[in-house]
Amino acid sequence: MRHPTLYDVIVIGGGHAGTEAALAAARAGARTLLLSHNIETIGQMSCNPAIGGIGKGHLVKEIDALGGAMAHAADRAGIQWRTLNASKGPAVRATRCQADRALYKAAIRCIVETEPNLQLFQQAVDDLIIEHGRVTGVVTQMGLSFGANAVVLTAGTFLAGKIHIGQAQYAGGRAGDPPASALAQKLRELPVAADRLKTGTPPRIDLRSIDFRGLEEQPGDDPAPVFSYLGTRDEHPRQVSCWITHTSEQTHELIRGALDRSPLYTGQIEGVGPRYCPSIEDKVVRFADKSSHQIFIEPEGLDTFEVYPNGISTSLPYDVQLALVHSIKGFGKAHITRPGYAIEYDYFDPRGLQPWLETKAIPGLYFAGQINGTTGYEEAAAQGLVAGLNAALAAQGKAPWYPRRDEAYIGVLIDDLTSNGTIEPYRMFTSRAEYRLHLREDNADLRLSETGHALGVVPQARYDALRAKREAVERELQRLGGLWATPGNVLGAAVERQLGITVSRETNAMDLLRRPELDYAQLTSVAGLGPPVARDDVAAQVEVQVKYAGYLERQREEIERQRRHEHTAIPAGFDYDKVRGLSAEVLLKLKRTLPATLGQAARVSGVTPAAISLLLVHLKRRD
Ligand code: FAD
């Protein structure tokens, strides 16, 4: 078949996975086409207009470190910023912003439209062209065909999407958008395992109808954090507060009384929903002993009165939604602008993917985003970037690339999905990573930008910024390492006088910084130990690297050890019952999955590093 227009890479879908995929492919040098239902909805947030959070913020930083768009768009759209876990260690600190929905979409569209090598076309894709077992192009709703060396599918919740509000149900990709039914049907004919998942969203409320008296205000942090390593606070629009309210006993009564009309409980919805973002009806049933649940009232933007009541996602009938909203403090007279709903959609078993997100069944076809069983913009964007980059690499005859678990949360995400699959919407948490101390938000650029530059997705300016930062950190570490305070020298006297620390032996500035009660700013305020570096990010990096040096070193050794044993074979017929100390759960999982190597065993969900050590000891004893 001849294709009138030939691209290196075609991306289907202009959501969070699709835009990052298209941008990465184009940046990596591939002539790229982004095909989406509607150019107006490029970068649209289907649900909560917020970016980042625990685990997700790490993904945003990594996407940014690899040249992606999400952090830049968030910097231009974030109207309330917070650092979560600010009082905890640097590994679990996470950036989150409430975004202005319209500004976010506009920022993404602007980045996509100004990317050289990338063209947009508004059309639904109805079919894939597959020749000799390999994807070679796509066919759109109006019968146009486009050829490509690689195709990245990022159809989100649109594949055979079915929307539920009470007993009412209709086909849709999300509220206000059509589903991708023809494409879903074609995909079901391919040798890729498909199933159904579900997600939901709360009703939206007119802010003017809320009584804020007695509700808790939640202002953002001041100064506000920034997402992109190249971003600045000046890019942020005007800042606003969020608010907090709670469900009441009456709310829960109403919900319990309406469960016989809930599509979740009548069996109407078959797909599994997100465990960590359950509907309010789910919460009331599962946590029956709780008399109240927290609700964050989050503005949807600066130029709209709509707010997002985070915590009451629901697919109950509209009359119940109205009653339950009215039973919540401050919402007594609230006007609902959009009903809440649940959506069921097709997703594909991600174990059918290579770790570079190409389908094993159809070479040249890549899957990314919600269709791989994940939930969340950040998870989608991260996969999109990897799929788009690899589609471009393949189109240029280059080897694939993907980060390892010890290099990036993106590596953890992809490895979890492709090794273990998922039967419920998967979201990222810091607890999913073994090497949290290494995979921090503050060092994603140091971890990834050099590789990104070599792969072509990180432009020279960003790479230069990275080198400047790395050199500044090195210089400062060396400077501190060379400053010695001794009992009786000038520096020692200054330390004793200004910090109240007794200098009883020769100590350098790095040792002083390791003391838990001292931070970098205090240390460098001492005469002779300053001046501090001008850049906050460099100062933060120096502080973390010095304070956690011992832990980081230990983790590095652990990573090395794991890497060495990655390919240690577990012989066929291996008797797991003979390994002493394995828990019943681990035993069951290993017997069920029968991993071929220790590396694979380590990636079976629920198999702990301690269990791997026991296996290793046993294998060594057998040899
Ligand atoms: P999407 O953002 O869905 O983008 C898909 C894009 O593909 C769209 O632009 C669409 O028009 C286009 N497209 C689809 N099919 C075709 C085709 N055949 N031809 C051309 N274009 C096509 N996430 C959370 O983290 N927490 C939540 O609580 C949550 N709740 C949600 C509730 C609802 C109702 C919905 C709809 C989503 C929710 N999400 C939630 C999920 C979040 O929206 C997604 O994780 C994220 O948008 C996925 O990004 P994506 O790029 O994979 O897909």
XYZ file of C-alpha atoms and ligand atoms in Angstrom:
676
model
C 0.000 0.000 0.000
C 1.298 3.498 -0.858
C 0.844 6.248 1.686
C 0.373 9.786 0.405
C 2.293 11.270 3.324
C 5.141 9.519 5.078
C 6.354 10.426 8.561
C 9.037 8.922 10.751
C 6.663 8.854 13.720
C 2.904 9.287 14.050
C 1.445 9.897 17.500
C -2.265 9.248 18.022
C -3.782 11.380 20.786
C -2.992 14.876 22.062
C -3.284 14.199 25.808
C -0.422 14.108 28.291
C 1.235 10.998 26.865
C 0.674 12.059 23.265
C 2.078 15.577 23.548
C 5.245 14.401 25.313
C 5.597 11.537 22.819
C 5.287 13.872 19.848
C 7.682 16.412 21.349
C 10.284 13.787 22.252
C 10.102 12.175 18.824
C 10.464 15.538 17.087
C 13.297 16.664 19.371
C 15.095 13.390 18.713
C 15.080 14.265 15.021
C 12.062 12.370 13.729
C 9.605 13.967 11.309
C 6.528 13.659 13.459
C 2.760 13.970 13.053
C 0.444 14.366 16.041
C -3.080 13.276 15.169
C -5.796 14.066 17.663
C -9.575 14.294 17.767
C -9.550 18.004 18.406
C -6.691 20.495 18.407
C -8.610 22.580 20.955
C -8.281 19.778 23.548
C -4.523 19.262 23.210
C -3.060 19.127 26.726
C -6.502 19.011 28.336
C -6.694 17.804 31.919
C -9.585 15.363 32.046
C -9.921 15.461 35.792
C -8.264 17.399 38.600
C -6.263 20.409 37.348
C -3.191 19.657 39.431
C 0.319 18.573 38.534
C 2.736 16.689 40.776
C 2.373 15.369 44.308
C 4.045 12.485 46.106
C 5.889 10.360 43.539
C 4.262 12.247 40.680
C 6.370 15.367 41.296
C 9.468 13.211 40.808
C 8.130 12.112 37.429
C 7.530 15.739 36.403
C 11.123 16.655 37.291
C 12.437 13.671 35.339
C 10.308 14.552 32.318
C 11.753 18.050 32.544
C 15.296 16.722 32.871
C 14.711 14.838 29.622
C 13.528 17.982 27.850
C 9.746 17.400 28.212
C 7.001 20.014 28.396
C 5.020 19.228 31.550
C 7.133 21.193 34.056
C 7.286 24.282 31.831
C 3.534 24.248 31.327
C 2.958 23.809 35.065
C 5.256 26.743 35.826
C 3.161 28.918 33.536
C -0.160 27.632 34.874
C 0.335 26.885 38.590
C -1.927 29.047 40.786
C -1.228 27.388 44.138
C 2.109 25.714 44.867
C 3.215 23.497 47.716
C 6.144 21.338 48.680
C 4.610 18.242 50.214
C 6.520 16.387 52.949
C 8.593 19.562 53.377
C 9.581 18.573 56.919
C 10.659 15.068 55.864
C 13.847 13.914 54.153
C 14.786 15.096 50.644
C 13.896 11.734 49.085
C 10.167 12.085 49.689
C 9.767 15.847 49.322
C 7.424 16.492 46.438
C 6.264 19.510 44.474
C 2.598 19.960 43.627
C 0.711 22.749 41.954
C -2.919 23.483 41.427
C -3.068 24.570 37.802
C -5.283 26.940 35.886
C -6.817 24.463 33.452
C -6.974 26.910 30.549
C -3.434 28.259 31.072
C -2.023 24.736 31.260
C -3.683 23.700 28.018
C -2.555 26.910 26.302
C 1.046 26.400 27.467
C 1.155 22.822 26.173
C -0.382 23.833 22.874
C 2.132 26.649 22.460
C 5.074 24.299 23.157
C 3.719 21.700 20.728
C 2.949 24.236 17.997
C 6.387 25.822 18.138
C 8.337 22.547 18.004
C 10.179 22.224 14.694
C 9.751 18.803 13.042
C 6.254 18.401 14.484
C 2.975 18.799 12.607
C -0.562 18.680 13.961
C -3.624 17.301 12.262
C -7.143 17.178 13.667
C -8.742 13.828 12.884
C -9.830 10.735 14.732
C -7.756 7.690 13.850
C -10.030 4.735 13.112
C -7.543 2.085 12.039
C -3.890 1.077 11.962
C -2.222 -0.100 8.766
C -0.340 -3.318 9.448
C 1.763 -4.885 6.706
C 3.752 -8.099 7.094
C 3.050 -8.001 10.836
C 4.449 -4.487 11.279
C 2.636 -1.170 11.664
C 3.188 1.115 8.685
C 0.590 3.835 9.149
C -2.878 4.896 10.206
C -6.254 5.568 8.623
C -8.408 8.425 9.879
C -12.165 8.767 10.270
C -12.500 10.458 6.857
C -10.445 7.759 5.171
C -7.112 9.601 4.931
C -4.088 7.414 5.341
C -0.713 8.494 6.727
C 2.377 6.319 6.589
C 5.018 6.075 9.307
C 7.957 3.997 10.404
C 6.580 3.965 13.929
C 3.195 4.739 15.497
C 2.659 5.719 19.143
C -0.864 5.155 20.443
C -1.907 7.298 23.424
C -5.711 7.157 23.355
C -6.246 7.659 27.119
C -9.727 6.850 28.400
C -11.197 7.076 24.894
C -11.011 3.454 23.655
C -14.584 2.157 23.819
C -15.135 4.723 26.578
C -18.447 4.356 28.406
C -19.636 7.061 30.801
C -21.825 6.213 33.809
C -23.965 8.565 35.901
C -26.307 6.472 38.019
C -28.154 4.063 35.761
C -27.608 6.335 32.762
C -24.753 5.322 30.510
C -23.514 6.519 27.168
C -20.475 6.282 24.911
C -17.830 8.993 25.464
C -14.054 9.496 25.714
C -14.573 11.846 28.678
C -17.376 14.343 29.341
C -17.968 16.384 26.187
C -15.720 14.280 23.920
C -16.553 11.342 21.633
C -15.107 7.879 22.308
C -12.673 6.097 19.987
C -14.973 3.184 19.200
C -13.869 2.208 15.695
C -10.198 2.117 16.719
C -11.029 0.157 19.886
C -12.767 -2.480 17.804
C -9.790 -2.772 15.433
C -7.385 -3.051 18.357
C -9.453 -5.873 19.832
C -8.700 -7.832 16.634
C -4.933 -7.542 17.220
C -2.928 -10.004 19.318
C -2.684 -7.627 22.323
C -4.507 -8.542 25.544
C -7.196 -5.974 26.373
C -9.391 -5.521 29.424
C -11.473 -2.797 31.100
C -10.596 -0.276 33.788
C -12.577 2.585 35.238
C -11.953 5.988 36.724
C -14.187 8.765 37.981
C -14.441 12.468 38.652
C -16.437 14.642 41.072
C -19.180 17.119 40.213
C -17.847 20.654 39.714
C -19.266 23.512 41.772
C -19.796 27.234 41.236
C -17.500 28.979 43.728
C -20.035 31.808 44.166
C -22.531 29.366 45.645
C -20.134 28.163 48.393
C -20.309 29.590 51.909
C -16.633 29.837 52.893
C -17.345 30.932 56.462
C -15.855 28.386 58.858
C -13.919 26.568 56.120
C -10.171 26.183 56.456
C -8.090 28.200 54.008
C -5.010 26.561 52.528
C -2.682 29.128 50.982
C 0.236 27.983 48.860
C 3.875 28.121 49.962
C 5.654 31.444 49.922
C 8.044 31.496 48.156
C 6.357 29.141 45.709
C 8.388 26.227 44.384
C 9.154 25.901 40.670
C 8.892 22.749 38.576
C 11.286 23.150 35.666
C 15.039 23.208 36.299
C 15.085 26.108 33.850
C 11.941 27.750 35.250
C 11.545 30.752 37.510
C 8.922 31.953 39.973
C 8.288 34.960 37.735
C 6.558 32.691 35.255
C 3.836 31.784 37.774
C 0.507 33.529 37.335
C -1.371 35.171 40.227
C -1.549 32.856 43.267
C -4.761 31.860 45.052
C -5.729 29.661 48.012
C -7.440 26.291 48.189
C -9.908 25.482 50.983
C -10.793 22.447 53.047
C -14.179 21.045 54.065
C -15.477 17.617 55.107
C -18.268 15.179 54.373
C -20.755 14.673 57.225
C -22.631 11.716 58.736
C -25.597 12.903 56.704
C -23.527 12.651 53.500
C -22.619 9.072 54.350
C -26.242 8.205 55.191
C -27.365 9.569 51.834
C -24.735 7.537 50.012
C -25.524 4.315 51.887
C -29.186 4.783 51.061
C -28.450 5.125 47.346
C -26.037 2.229 46.811
C -28.765 0.240 45.054
C -28.630 2.933 42.349
C -24.824 3.147 42.201
C -23.402 1.678 38.973
C -20.382 0.624 41.030
C -22.454 -1.560 43.325
C -25.169 -2.816 40.981
C -22.605 -4.511 38.733
C -23.183 -2.049 35.878
C -19.483 -1.037 36.001
C -17.175 -3.994 35.490
C -13.806 -2.206 35.220
C -11.596 -1.877 38.294
C -11.134 1.669 39.643
C -8.090 3.461 41.089
C -7.315 2.178 44.602
C -5.713 5.433 45.698
C -8.339 7.742 44.247
C -11.570 5.947 45.176
C -15.047 7.349 44.652
C -16.833 8.766 47.699
C -19.277 5.828 47.636
C -16.291 3.465 47.718
C -14.786 5.335 50.680
C -18.051 5.296 52.621
C -18.400 1.519 52.116
C -14.744 0.582 52.636
C -14.113 2.835 55.602
C -17.515 2.411 57.234
C -16.165 3.435 60.648
C -15.126 6.914 59.464
C -17.708 9.617 60.061
C -16.071 12.197 57.796
C -13.760 12.505 54.799
C -11.673 15.538 53.876
C -12.481 17.511 50.724
C -10.079 20.021 49.145
C -11.850 22.836 47.347
C -9.539 23.566 44.442
C -10.051 26.425 41.983
C -10.097 25.364 38.338
C -8.531 28.612 37.178
C -8.180 32.351 37.554
C -10.828 33.260 34.982
C -13.510 30.826 35.992
C -15.777 30.370 39.001
C -15.711 26.569 38.786
C -14.045 24.677 41.602
C -13.006 21.047 41.851
C -14.106 19.413 45.120
C -11.258 16.927 45.438
C -12.440 13.870 47.394
C -16.010 13.327 46.191
C -15.504 11.601 42.864
C -18.791 9.806 42.191
C -20.972 8.060 39.640
C -24.118 8.103 41.780
C -27.320 9.361 40.114
C -27.521 13.118 39.717
C -30.240 13.621 42.372
C -28.005 11.825 44.916
C -24.981 13.897 43.847
C -26.978 17.046 44.454
C -28.156 15.887 47.882
C -24.721 14.710 48.984
C -23.076 17.946 47.871
C -25.682 19.939 49.806
C -24.972 17.899 52.950
C -21.344 19.101 53.053
C -20.314 22.073 55.206
C -20.193 25.228 53.066
C -21.977 23.507 50.163
C -25.536 23.883 51.545
C -26.608 25.997 48.592
C -23.909 24.894 46.145
C -24.718 24.919 42.447
C -23.318 21.978 40.503
C -21.978 23.103 37.123
C -21.052 19.607 35.858
C -22.164 16.259 37.248
C -19.603 13.749 38.446
C -19.273 10.543 36.435
C -17.308 7.349 36.029
C -15.808 6.157 32.789
C -14.911 2.635 31.694
C -12.364 2.159 28.942
C -10.144 -0.430 27.258
C -6.566 -0.841 28.369
C -3.877 -3.289 27.328
C -1.834 -5.622 29.470
C 1.520 -3.783 29.658
C 3.354 -7.099 29.960
C 2.842 -7.206 26.195
C 5.297 -4.300 25.884
C 9.056 -4.109 25.623
C 10.610 -1.877 28.296
C 10.941 0.791 25.588
C 7.121 0.593 25.220
C 6.987 -1.022 21.799
C 4.361 -3.756 21.581
C 5.901 -7.217 21.396
C 3.148 -8.363 19.026
C 3.404 -5.608 16.397
C 6.845 -4.122 15.731
C 6.783 -0.363 15.240
C 3.653 0.092 17.375
C 4.182 1.783 20.749
C 1.654 2.227 23.565
C 1.815 4.968 26.208
C -0.333 6.476 28.941
C -3.673 5.464 30.383
C -4.039 2.636 27.818
C -1.178 0.825 29.596
C -3.189 0.656 32.820
C -1.898 3.778 34.555
C -3.795 6.723 35.987
C -2.572 10.296 36.128
C -1.164 12.947 33.832
C 2.403 12.515 35.077
C 2.469 8.744 34.612
C 1.056 9.230 31.108
C 3.507 11.981 30.187
C 6.494 9.952 31.407
C 5.530 6.986 29.264
C 4.785 9.244 26.313
C 8.271 10.686 26.443
C 9.897 7.242 26.506
C 7.649 5.856 23.749
C 8.087 8.905 21.492
C 11.837 8.942 21.966
C 12.125 5.246 21.206
C 9.839 5.474 18.191
C 12.214 8.147 16.849
C 15.306 6.089 17.689
C 13.827 3.053 15.932
C 12.844 5.104 12.894
C 16.491 6.187 12.677
C 17.759 2.625 13.096
C 19.164 3.337 16.568
C 19.087 1.124 19.664
C 16.263 1.655 22.186
C 16.774 3.425 25.515
C 14.895 3.337 28.795
C 16.003 4.225 32.325
C 16.678 1.535 34.927
C 14.894 1.425 38.293
C 17.947 2.840 40.010
C 18.143 5.749 37.571
C 14.647 7.172 37.577
C 11.069 6.860 38.744
C 10.296 6.571 35.026
C 12.366 3.379 35.146
C 10.401 2.128 38.148
C 7.103 2.906 36.407
C 7.996 1.155 33.176
C 9.593 -1.807 34.887
C 6.608 -2.289 37.215
C 4.230 -2.183 34.277
C 6.118 -4.333 31.809
C 7.300 -6.910 34.372
C 4.243 -7.249 36.588
C 1.370 -5.808 34.579
C -1.496 -4.257 36.495
C -5.084 -5.160 37.147
C -6.048 -1.780 38.610
C -5.132 1.785 37.578
C -1.465 2.174 38.543
C -0.222 5.414 40.098
C 3.259 6.352 41.189
C 4.342 6.616 44.846
C 7.787 7.128 46.302
C 7.309 3.799 48.091
C 7.457 1.996 44.741
C 11.151 2.875 44.344
C 13.870 0.883 46.086
C 16.498 3.607 45.772
C 14.536 6.615 46.950
C 17.498 8.478 48.334
C 19.108 8.528 44.903
C 15.928 9.301 43.006
C 15.182 12.719 44.446
C 13.327 15.605 42.871
C 16.348 17.848 43.355
C 18.720 15.749 41.259
C 16.654 14.481 38.303
C 18.662 16.745 35.991
C 21.955 15.384 37.337
C 20.635 11.855 36.845
C 19.152 12.164 33.373
C 19.966 15.285 31.362
C 23.351 14.097 30.149
C 21.829 10.904 28.714
C 18.947 12.951 27.310
C 21.440 15.200 25.569
C 23.268 12.235 24.053
C 19.922 10.875 22.823
C 19.031 14.206 21.241
C 16.042 15.175 23.408
C 17.878 17.628 25.647
C 18.893 20.785 23.801
C 22.348 22.333 24.139
C 21.157 25.216 26.348
C 19.736 22.814 28.925
C 22.856 20.689 28.785
C 25.028 23.760 29.325
C 22.881 24.695 32.341
C 23.345 21.200 33.746
C 27.113 21.358 33.338
C 27.233 24.762 34.984
C 25.217 23.422 37.928
C 27.320 20.291 38.263
C 30.537 22.293 38.187
C 29.221 24.799 40.725
C 28.288 21.944 43.086
C 31.708 20.327 42.654
C 33.507 23.623 43.221
C 31.560 24.301 46.396
C 32.131 20.774 47.741
C 35.850 21.185 47.144
C 35.861 24.615 48.757
C 34.092 23.333 51.878
C 36.364 20.290 52.010
C 39.367 22.591 52.100
C 38.226 24.810 54.987
C 39.623 23.551 58.279
C 38.646 24.729 61.724
C 41.071 23.767 64.473
C 41.097 24.537 68.192
C 42.682 27.937 68.305
C 42.790 28.912 64.601
C 40.742 31.868 63.304
C 38.108 29.658 61.714
C 37.790 27.538 64.839
C 37.231 30.657 66.912
C 34.608 31.959 64.458
C 32.764 28.622 64.501
C 32.733 28.581 68.306
C 31.616 32.207 68.518
C 28.991 32.235 65.784
C 27.624 28.687 65.897
C 28.190 27.878 69.561
C 29.983 24.644 68.594
C 33.080 23.616 70.561
C 35.923 22.846 68.157
C 37.891 20.196 70.045
C 39.750 18.739 67.047
C 40.531 19.542 63.436
C 37.231 19.603 61.528
C 36.486 20.680 57.977
C 33.401 22.548 56.799
C 31.887 19.391 55.268
C 32.001 17.650 58.665
C 30.347 20.666 60.236
C 27.587 20.610 57.611
C 26.936 16.953 58.429
C 25.752 18.003 61.907
C 21.942 17.694 61.993
C 21.427 21.054 63.679
C 23.326 22.978 60.981
C 22.195 23.902 57.494
C 24.150 25.357 54.590
C 22.896 28.906 55.140
C 23.959 28.888 58.824
C 27.315 27.330 58.009
C 28.210 29.822 55.297
C 27.148 32.765 57.460
C 30.259 32.164 59.589
C 33.131 34.528 58.815
C 35.636 32.569 56.759
C 33.145 29.840 55.732
C 31.198 32.030 53.306
C 30.187 33.462 51.043
C 27.431 30.982 50.139
C 26.902 30.073 46.492
C 24.443 32.392 44.779
C 22.183 29.673 43.352
C 19.604 28.072 45.663
C 19.590 24.823 43.670
C 23.369 24.508 44.004
C 23.217 25.209 47.738
C 20.443 22.607 48.162
C 22.444 20.050 46.198
C 25.578 20.643 48.266
C 23.605 20.299 51.478
C 21.935 17.012 50.474
C 25.126 15.494 49.071
C 27.077 16.306 52.232
C 24.427 15.468 54.818
C 23.399 12.166 53.254
C 26.811 11.106 51.933
C 26.943 7.967 54.097
C 23.443 6.779 53.196
C 23.977 7.602 49.523
C 27.178 5.597 49.456
C 25.479 2.617 51.083
C 22.662 2.789 48.559
C 25.155 3.019 45.704
C 26.762 -0.195 46.929
C 23.345 -1.828 47.135
C 22.598 -0.751 43.551
C 25.915 -2.218 42.440
C 25.168 -5.463 44.257
C 21.709 -5.684 42.672
C 23.150 -5.014 39.246
C 25.720 -7.776 39.706
C 22.970 -10.250 40.544
C 20.500 -9.012 37.936
C 21.374 -11.903 35.632
C 21.982 -14.599 38.266
C 19.918 -17.512 36.964
C 17.263 -19.277 39.007
C 17.330 -22.803 37.582
C 14.167 -24.312 36.087
C 12.436 -26.503 38.664
C 13.975 -24.536 41.543
C 12.312 -25.542 44.818
C 11.295 -22.308 46.568
C 9.987 -24.263 49.567
C 13.599 -25.067 50.481
C 14.506 -21.367 50.874
C 14.290 -20.652 54.581
C 12.653 -17.472 55.806
C 10.474 -16.557 52.790
C 7.024 -15.303 53.773
C 3.965 -17.173 52.562
C 3.080 -14.241 50.279
C 6.512 -14.079 48.657
C 6.579 -17.849 48.270
C 3.206 -17.828 46.534
C 4.190 -15.041 44.174
C 7.510 -16.594 43.214
C 5.933 -19.980 42.608
C 3.292 -18.364 40.464
C 5.641 -16.225 38.332
C 8.676 -18.577 38.218
C 11.223 -15.839 37.442
C 14.236 -16.892 35.398
C 16.738 -14.570 37.101
C 17.171 -12.817 40.432
C 16.565 -9.529 38.633
C 13.160 -10.717 37.481
C 12.395 -12.112 40.923
C 13.197 -8.727 42.494
C 10.659 -7.074 40.231
C 7.766 -9.361 41.145
C 5.451 -7.092 43.100
C 5.600 -7.853 46.825
C 8.999 -9.593 46.630
C 11.167 -7.618 49.028
C 14.944 -6.979 48.882
C 15.201 -9.142 52.027
C 13.575 -12.044 50.169
C 16.066 -11.572 47.316
C 18.950 -11.796 49.783
C 17.544 -15.085 51.122
C 17.228 -16.430 47.579
C 20.780 -15.359 46.799
C 22.187 -17.064 49.883
C 20.303 -20.239 48.996
C 21.455 -20.188 45.361
C 25.077 -19.665 46.451
C 24.845 -22.573 48.897
C 23.576 -24.851 46.125
C 26.512 -23.958 43.816
P -5.813 11.460 27.705
O -5.411 12.610 28.512
O -7.129 10.848 27.928
O -5.664 11.891 26.184
C -6.055 11.071 25.123
C -6.035 11.900 23.867
O -6.149 11.054 22.753
C -7.166 12.890 23.761
O -6.656 14.096 23.249
C -8.105 12.267 22.737
O -8.883 13.205 22.039
C -7.107 11.573 21.855
N -7.620 10.400 21.134
C -8.122 9.274 21.673
N -8.424 8.397 20.705
C -8.105 8.993 19.544
C -8.214 8.588 18.185
N -8.702 7.400 17.838
N -7.818 9.452 17.229
C -7.304 10.684 17.558
N -7.195 11.107 18.816
C -7.582 10.265 19.802
N -6.103 10.715 36.918
C -5.680 10.762 38.173
O -4.491 10.771 38.413
N -6.562 10.788 39.190
C -7.880 10.793 38.959
O -8.644 10.800 39.902
C -8.353 10.773 37.642
N -9.665 10.772 37.381
C -10.106 10.799 36.112
C -11.461 10.879 35.865
C -11.948 10.925 34.589
C -13.407 10.995 34.363
C -11.051 10.893 33.522
C -11.555 10.931 32.113
C -9.697 10.798 33.754
C -9.216 10.754 35.062
N -7.864 10.686 35.366
C -7.423 10.725 36.637
C -6.934 10.260 34.410
C -6.161 11.294 33.680
O -7.035 12.133 33.019
C -5.367 10.462 32.746
O -4.505 9.637 33.483
C -4.534 11.204 31.771
O -5.261 12.183 31.127
C -4.010 10.198 30.780
O -3.317 10.815 29.781
P -3.286 10.162 28.347
O -2.426 11.039 27.532
O -2.965 8.734 28.443
O -4.798 10.253 27.832
